[in-house]
Coordinates of C-alpha atoms and ligand atoms in Angstrom, one line a residue:
X1 CA 1.3 -31.6 25.4
X2 CA -0.7 -31.1 22.2
X3 CA 0.6 -28.7 19.7
X4 CA -0.9 -25.2 19.3
X5 CA -3.0 -24.5 16.3
X6 CA -2.4 -21.8 13.7
X7 CA -4.7 -20.8 10.9
X8 CA -3.4 -19.1 7.7
X9 CA -6.2 -17.3 5.9
X10 CA -4.7 -17.6 2.4
X11 CA -1.9 -19.6 0.9
X12 CA 1.4 -17.6 1.3
X13 CA 5.0 -18.5 0.3
X14 CA 6.0 -21.9 1.7
X15 CA 8.9 -20.4 3.7
X16 CA 6.4 -19.0 6.2
X17 CA 4.2 -22.0 6.3
X18 CA 7.1 -24.4 6.7
X19 CA 8.5 -22.4 9.6
X20 CA 5.1 -22.4 11.4
X21 CA 4.8 -26.2 10.8
X22 CA 8.0 -26.8 12.8
X23 CA 6.1 -25.7 16.0
X24 CA 2.4 -25.9 15.4
X25 CA -0.5 -27.7 13.7
X26 CA -1.1 -25.4 10.7
X27 CA -4.3 -25.2 8.6
X28 CA -4.2 -23.1 5.5
X29 CA -7.1 -21.8 3.5
X30 CA -6.5 -23.6 0.2
X31 CA -9.2 -21.8 -1.7
X32 CA -8.2 -19.4 -4.5
X33 CA -10.0 -16.6 -2.8
X34 CA -10.2 -14.8 0.6
X35 CA -12.7 -16.0 3.2
X36 CA -15.8 -14.1 3.9
X37 CA -16.2 -12.7 7.4
X38 CA -18.5 -15.5 8.3
X39 CA -16.1 -18.2 7.0
X40 CA -13.3 -16.6 8.9
X41 CA -15.3 -16.7 12.1
X42 CA -15.8 -20.4 11.7
X43 CA -12.2 -21.1 10.8
X44 CA -10.6 -19.3 13.8
X45 CA -12.5 -21.5 16.3
X46 CA -10.1 -23.7 18.3
X47 CA -7.0 -21.8 17.0
X48 CA -4.2 -20.1 19.0
X49 CA -2.7 -17.9 16.3
X50 CA -4.0 -16.4 13.0
X51 CA -1.9 -15.3 10.0
X52 CA -4.2 -12.9 8.1
X53 CA -4.3 -10.6 5.1
X54 CA -5.0 -6.9 4.6
X55 CA -8.3 -7.9 3.1
X56 CA -9.5 -9.8 6.3
X57 CA -11.5 -7.6 8.7
X58 CA -10.1 -8.2 12.2
X59 CA -12.5 -6.5 14.6
X60 CA -13.6 -7.0 18.2
X61 CA -16.6 -9.2 17.2
X62 CA -14.2 -11.5 15.4
X63 CA -11.7 -11.5 18.3
X64 CA -14.5 -12.6 20.6
X65 CA -15.3 -15.7 18.6
X66 CA -12.2 -17.5 20.0
X67 CA -10.7 -16.1 23.2
X68 CA -7.8 -18.6 22.9
X69 CA -6.3 -16.6 19.9
X70 CA -3.3 -14.8 21.2
X71 CA -2.2 -13.1 18.0
X72 CA -3.4 -11.9 14.6
X73 CA -0.3 -11.5 12.4
X74 CA -1.0 -9.3 9.4
X75 CA 0.7 -10.3 6.1
X76 CA 1.2 -6.5 5.3
X77 CA 2.7 -3.4 6.8
X78 CA -0.6 -1.5 6.6
X79 CA -3.1 -2.6 9.3
X80 CA -6.2 -0.4 8.8
X81 CA -8.0 -3.8 8.5
X82 CA -7.4 -4.4 12.2
X83 CA -9.0 -2.8 15.3
X84 CA -5.9 -2.0 17.4
X85 CA -7.9 -0.7 20.4
X86 CA -10.2 -3.8 20.5
X87 CA -7.1 -6.0 20.5
X88 CA -5.5 -4.0 23.3
X89 CA -8.6 -4.3 25.4
X90 CA -8.5 -8.1 25.0
X91 CA -4.8 -8.5 25.5
X92 CA -4.4 -9.8 22.0
X93 CA -1.3 -9.1 20.0
X94 CA -1.5 -7.7 16.5
X95 CA 1.6 -7.5 14.3
X96 CA 2.6 -6.3 10.8
X97 CA 5.5 -6.7 8.3
X98 CA 7.4 -3.4 8.3
X99 CA 10.7 -2.6 6.5
X100 CA 11.3 -5.6 4.3
X101 CA 8.7 -4.4 1.8
X102 CA 9.9 -0.8 1.7
X103 CA 12.1 -1.0 -1.4
X104 CA 9.7 -3.2 -3.4
X105 CA 6.8 -0.7 -2.7
X106 CA 9.0 2.3 -3.4
X107 CA 10.1 0.7 -6.7
X108 CA 6.4 0.2 -7.7
X109 CA 5.7 3.8 -6.9
X110 CA 8.5 4.7 -9.3
X111 CA 7.2 2.3 -11.9
X112 CA 4.0 4.2 -11.7
X113 CA 5.8 7.5 -12.0
X114 CA 7.6 6.3 -15.1
X115 CA 4.5 4.7 -16.6
X116 CA 2.3 7.7 -16.1
X117 CA 4.8 10.4 -17.1
X118 CA 6.1 8.5 -20.2
X119 CA 2.7 7.0 -21.1
X120 CA 4.0 3.4 -21.1
X121 CA 0.6 1.6 -20.9
X122 CA -0.9 3.8 -23.6
X123 CA 2.2 3.1 -25.8
X124 CA 1.9 -0.6 -25.1
X125 CA -1.8 -0.6 -26.1
X126 CA -0.9 1.4 -29.2
X127 CA 1.7 -1.0 -30.4
X128 CA -0.5 -4.1 -29.7
X129 CA -3.3 -2.5 -31.6
X130 CA -1.1 -2.3 -34.7
X131 CA -1.2 1.5 -34.8
X132 CA 2.6 2.0 -34.8
X133 CA 3.2 2.8 -38.5
X134 CA 6.0 5.4 -38.3
X135 CA 8.1 7.5 -35.9
X136 CA 6.2 10.7 -35.2
X137 CA 7.4 14.0 -33.7
X138 CA 4.4 14.4 -31.5
X139 CA 3.5 10.8 -30.7
X140 CA 2.6 10.1 -27.0
X141 CA 4.4 13.1 -25.6
X142 CA 4.9 12.8 -21.9
X143 CA 6.4 14.8 -19.1
X144 CA 10.0 15.2 -17.9
X145 CA 10.9 13.5 -14.6
X146 CA 14.6 14.5 -14.2
X147 CA 15.0 17.8 -12.4
X148 CA 11.3 18.2 -11.5
X149 CA 9.7 18.6 -8.0
X150 CA 8.6 15.5 -6.1
X151 CA 6.1 15.9 -3.3
X152 CA 6.0 13.1 -0.7
X153 CA 2.9 12.9 1.6
X154 CA 3.8 10.7 4.5
X155 CA 7.6 10.5 4.8
X156 CA 7.9 7.3 6.7
X157 CA 9.8 4.2 5.5
X158 CA 8.3 4.0 2.0
X159 CA 7.9 7.8 1.4
X160 CA 11.6 8.4 2.2
X161 CA 12.7 5.5 0.0
X162 CA 10.7 7.0 -2.9
X163 CA 12.3 10.4 -2.2
X164 CA 15.8 8.9 -2.2
X165 CA 15.2 7.5 -5.7
X166 CA 14.1 10.9 -6.7
X167 CA 17.5 12.4 -5.7
X168 CA 19.1 10.1 -8.3
X169 CA 16.9 12.0 -10.9
X170 CA 18.1 15.3 -9.6
X171 CA 14.6 16.1 -8.2
X172 CA 13.7 18.7 -5.6
X173 CA 12.0 17.0 -2.7
X174 CA 9.1 18.5 -0.8
X175 CA 7.4 16.6 2.0
X176 CA 4.4 16.8 4.3
X177 CA 4.2 14.6 7.3
X178 CA 2.7 14.5 10.8
X179 CA 6.1 15.0 12.3
X180 CA 9.3 16.6 11.0
X181 CA 12.1 14.2 9.8
X182 CA 15.3 16.1 10.3
X183 CA 17.6 13.2 9.3
X184 CA 15.7 12.8 6.1
X185 CA 16.0 16.5 5.4
X186 CA 19.8 16.3 5.8
X187 CA 20.0 13.2 3.6
X188 CA 17.9 14.4 0.7
X189 CA 17.6 18.2 1.1
X190 CA 13.9 17.6 1.4
X191 CA 11.9 20.7 2.4
X192 CA 9.1 20.3 5.0
X193 CA 6.1 22.3 3.8
X194 CA 2.4 22.6 4.5
X195 CA 0.2 20.3 2.5
X196 CA -1.2 23.1 0.4
X197 CA 2.2 24.3 -0.6
X198 CA 3.3 20.8 -1.5
X199 CA 0.2 20.3 -3.7
X200 CA 0.7 23.6 -5.5
X201 CA 4.4 23.2 -6.2
X202 CA 4.9 19.5 -7.0
X203 CA 5.1 18.0 -10.4
X204 CA 4.7 14.5 -8.9
X205 CA 2.8 13.9 -5.7
X206 CA 3.2 10.5 -4.1
X207 CA 1.1 9.3 -1.2
X208 CA 2.6 7.2 1.6
X209 CA 0.5 7.7 4.8
X210 CA -1.3 4.8 6.5
X211 CA -5.1 4.9 6.1
X212 CA -6.6 6.4 9.3
X213 CA -9.5 8.7 10.1
X214 CA -7.2 11.7 9.6
X215 CA -6.0 10.5 6.1
X216 CA -9.3 9.4 4.7
X217 CA -10.0 11.6 1.6
X218 CA -6.9 13.6 2.4
X219 CA -6.9 14.3 -1.4
X220 CA -10.3 15.5 -2.6
X221 CA -11.9 18.2 -4.8
X222 CA -10.2 21.1 -3.0
X223 CA -6.8 19.5 -3.1
X224 CA -7.0 18.7 -6.9
X225 CA -7.9 22.4 -7.5
X226 CA -4.6 23.4 -5.9
X227 CA -2.5 21.1 -8.0
X228 CA -0.8 22.1 -11.3
X229 CA -2.6 21.0 -14.4
X230 CA 0.6 19.1 -15.3
X231 CA 0.7 17.3 -11.9
X232 CA 0.8 13.5 -11.6
X233 CA -0.6 11.8 -8.5
X234 CA 0.7 8.4 -7.4
X235 CA -1.1 6.4 -4.8
X236 CA 0.5 3.2 -3.5
X237 CA -0.8 3.9 0.1
X238 CA -4.4 3.0 0.5
X239 CA -7.3 3.8 -1.8
X240 CA -9.5 5.8 0.6
X241 CA -6.7 8.4 1.1
X242 CA -8.0 9.7 -2.2
X243 CA -11.6 10.6 -3.0
X244 CA -11.9 8.4 -6.1
X245 CA -14.9 10.3 -7.5
X246 CA -13.0 13.6 -7.2
X247 CA -10.0 12.0 -8.9
X248 CA -12.1 10.8 -11.8
X249 CA -13.4 14.4 -12.2
X250 CA -9.9 15.9 -12.0
X251 CA -8.6 13.5 -14.6
X252 CA -11.5 14.0 -16.9
X253 CA -11.4 17.7 -16.7
X254 CA -7.6 17.7 -17.1
X255 CA -7.2 19.5 -13.7
X256 CA -4.2 17.3 -13.3
X257 CA -2.2 15.5 -16.0
X258 CA -2.3 12.0 -14.8
X259 CA -2.4 9.4 -12.0
X260 CA -0.8 6.1 -11.2
X261 CA -2.7 3.9 -8.8
X262 CA -2.0 0.7 -7.1
X263 CA -4.9 0.9 -4.6
X264 CA -8.6 1.8 -4.8
X265 CA -11.3 3.2 -2.5
X266 CA -13.5 0.1 -2.7
X267 CA -10.9 -2.6 -3.5
X268 CA -11.0 -4.8 -5.4
X269 CA -13.7 -2.8 -7.2
X270 CA -12.4 0.0 -9.4
X271 CA -14.5 3.0 -10.3
X272 CA -15.7 2.1 -13.8
X273 CA -14.9 5.6 -15.3
X274 CA -11.3 5.2 -14.3
X275 CA -11.0 2.3 -16.6
X276 CA -12.1 4.4 -19.5
X277 CA -9.5 7.1 -19.0
X278 CA -6.1 7.1 -20.8
X279 CA -4.3 9.4 -18.3
X280 CA -4.4 6.9 -15.5
X281 CA -2.2 3.8 -15.0
X282 CA -3.9 1.0 -13.0
X283 CA -2.2 -1.7 -11.0
X284 CA -3.9 -4.4 -8.9
X285 CA -2.4 -3.7 -5.4
X286 CA 1.1 -5.2 -6.2
X287 CA 3.3 -2.9 -4.2
X288 CA 5.1 -5.7 -2.3
X289 CA 4.5 -8.3 -5.0
X290 CA 8.0 -9.7 -5.7
X291 CA 9.1 -13.2 -5.0
X292 CA 11.8 -12.0 -2.7
X293 CA 9.7 -9.6 -0.7
X294 CA 6.6 -11.8 -0.3
X295 CA 8.9 -14.6 1.0
X296 CA 10.4 -12.3 3.6
X297 CA 6.9 -11.1 4.6
X298 CA 5.8 -14.8 5.0
X299 CA 8.7 -15.5 7.3
X300 CA 8.3 -12.3 9.3
X301 CA 4.6 -12.9 9.9
X302 CA 5.4 -16.5 10.9
X303 CA 8.1 -15.2 13.3
X304 CA 5.6 -13.0 15.0
X305 CA 3.2 -15.9 15.6
X306 CA 6.1 -18.1 16.8
X307 CA 7.1 -15.5 19.4
X308 CA 3.6 -14.8 20.6
X309 CA 2.7 -18.5 21.0
X310 CA 6.0 -19.0 23.0
X311 CA 4.9 -16.3 25.5
X312 CA 7.1 -13.5 24.0
X313 CA 6.2 -10.1 22.6
X314 CA 6.1 -10.5 18.8
X315 CA 9.0 -8.5 17.2
X316 CA 6.6 -6.5 15.0
X317 CA 3.9 -5.9 17.6
X318 CA 1.6 -3.0 17.0
X319 CA -0.5 -3.3 20.2
X320 CA 2.0 -2.3 22.8
Ligands
NAP401 P1 5.4 4.3 8.0 O1 6.9 4.1 8.0 O2 4.7 4.1 9.3 O3 5.1 5.7 7.4 C1 3.9 6.3 7.4 C2 4.2 7.8 7.5 O4 2.9 8.5 7.4 C3 4.8 8.3 8.8 O5 5.9 9.1 8.5 C4 3.7 9.0 9.5 O6 4.2 10.1 10.3 C5 2.9 9.6 8.4 N1 1.6 9.9 8.8 C6 0.7 9.2 9.5 N2 -0.5 9.8 9.6 C7 -0.3 11.0 9.0 C8 -1.2 12.1 8.8 N3 -2.4 12.2 9.3 N4 -0.7 13.2 8.2 C9 0.6 13.2 7.7 N5 1.4 12.2 7.8 C10 1.0 11.1 8.5 O7 4.8 3.2 7.0 P2 5.4 2.6 5.7 O8 6.0 1.3 5.9 O9 6.1 3.7 4.9 O10 4.0 2.3 4.9 C11 3.1 3.3 4.6 C12 1.8 2.8 4.0 O11 2.0 2.3 2.7 C13 1.2 1.6 4.8 O12 0.5 2.0 5.9 C14 0.3 0.9 3.8 O13 -1.0 1.3 3.9 C15 0.9 1.3 2.4 N6 1.6 0.2 1.7 C16 1.0 -0.2 0.5 C17 1.6 -1.2 -0.2 C18 1.1 -1.6 -1.6 O14 1.1 -2.8 -1.9 N7 0.6 -0.7 -2.4 C19 2.8 -1.9 0.3 C20 3.2 -1.5 1.5 C21 2.6 -0.4 2.2 P3 4.9 9.9 11.8 O15 6.3 9.5 11.5 O16 4.8 11.2 12.4 O17 4.2 8.8 12.5
GLV402 C1 0.4 -3.7 1.5 O1 -0.5 -3.0 1.0 C2 0.9 -3.5 2.8 O2 0.3 -2.7 3.6 O3 1.8 -4.3 3.1
GLV403 C1 15.2 9.4 -31.3 O1 15.1 8.1 -31.4 C2 16.4 10.1 -31.5 O2 17.4 9.6 -32.0 O3 16.4 11.3 -31.2

């Protein structure tokens, strides 16, 4: 019997590719860029399984190109790039990579908290520009972190991991979530509050919901007006959860003190004005970007494909 065929839409760590090669004929996009939607349509022809990225649009039209495809395995935990209903209608499996990237992403959220509150990137630019001539009492004054209030929006795996780190800094935790998380409350003394109360009371507001219809522009003009003028907003979730134009306005008008961003509304484009502001720290969507974590993600995505193409339900199926 001929081997099944798998397509990988972008080079990922070898551990995942090697695992797939034990069972299947594997073709990998070797280009140093993602494929266009049209290119992807061509490439999936004749394949049985696809390992894809968060930047690949997996919709019903694409699924109809090759009915043989049994699974699209996302190399990410977020799956707003995939049409879950369309896949269910077609009996196609979709999968993601939950859990193994929680700590890496929570660490990055914290890196942004530190960088923003303590003005690290401004300080780095200052030193490199040769401006550091003497110690100064008022140079680059930031904001305290220890003992402050941390507001978590979306207290799932990553949101809770960010809150736990906050406990080590003696922070008071507030959270807003679709459902209440009693175990989390017991563990961290987190208080479940309405969104508006969280926005008004938090010194740091960190976003961790998935991107859905309900969370699109969850943070916009009205929400920035409720925040303290010393508040810091951290977004490692998805860009469109924040209205980026409203964010620019809030940062420019000093309605909030700063922001730390890993994701953008029209990724990979970044609002030009954001790049001109000093009170924002910008990262290029690197929440899970450590060697260890990306290797685990590659293996997990491969395992999902291996299960599906052996007639089993993939362990991280999101279409049940
Ligand atoms: P998760 O465990 O599913 O957590 C998501 C949380 O958001 C859940 O607690 C969920 O509530 C809550 N939620 C969903 N819709 C909501 C709404 N409308 N209002 C309030 N709360 C809502 O997911 P995770 O693993 O923590 O990942 C979260 C997101 O982070 C991913 O979807 C992805 O977009 C993003 N992410 C980004 C990076 C990066 O590189 N920057 C890396 C990894 C993940 P319930 O418990 O009630 O369902
Ligand atoms: C990254 O953004 C992910 O969702 O895994
Ligand atoms: C600062 O360097 C101090 O010693 O307080």
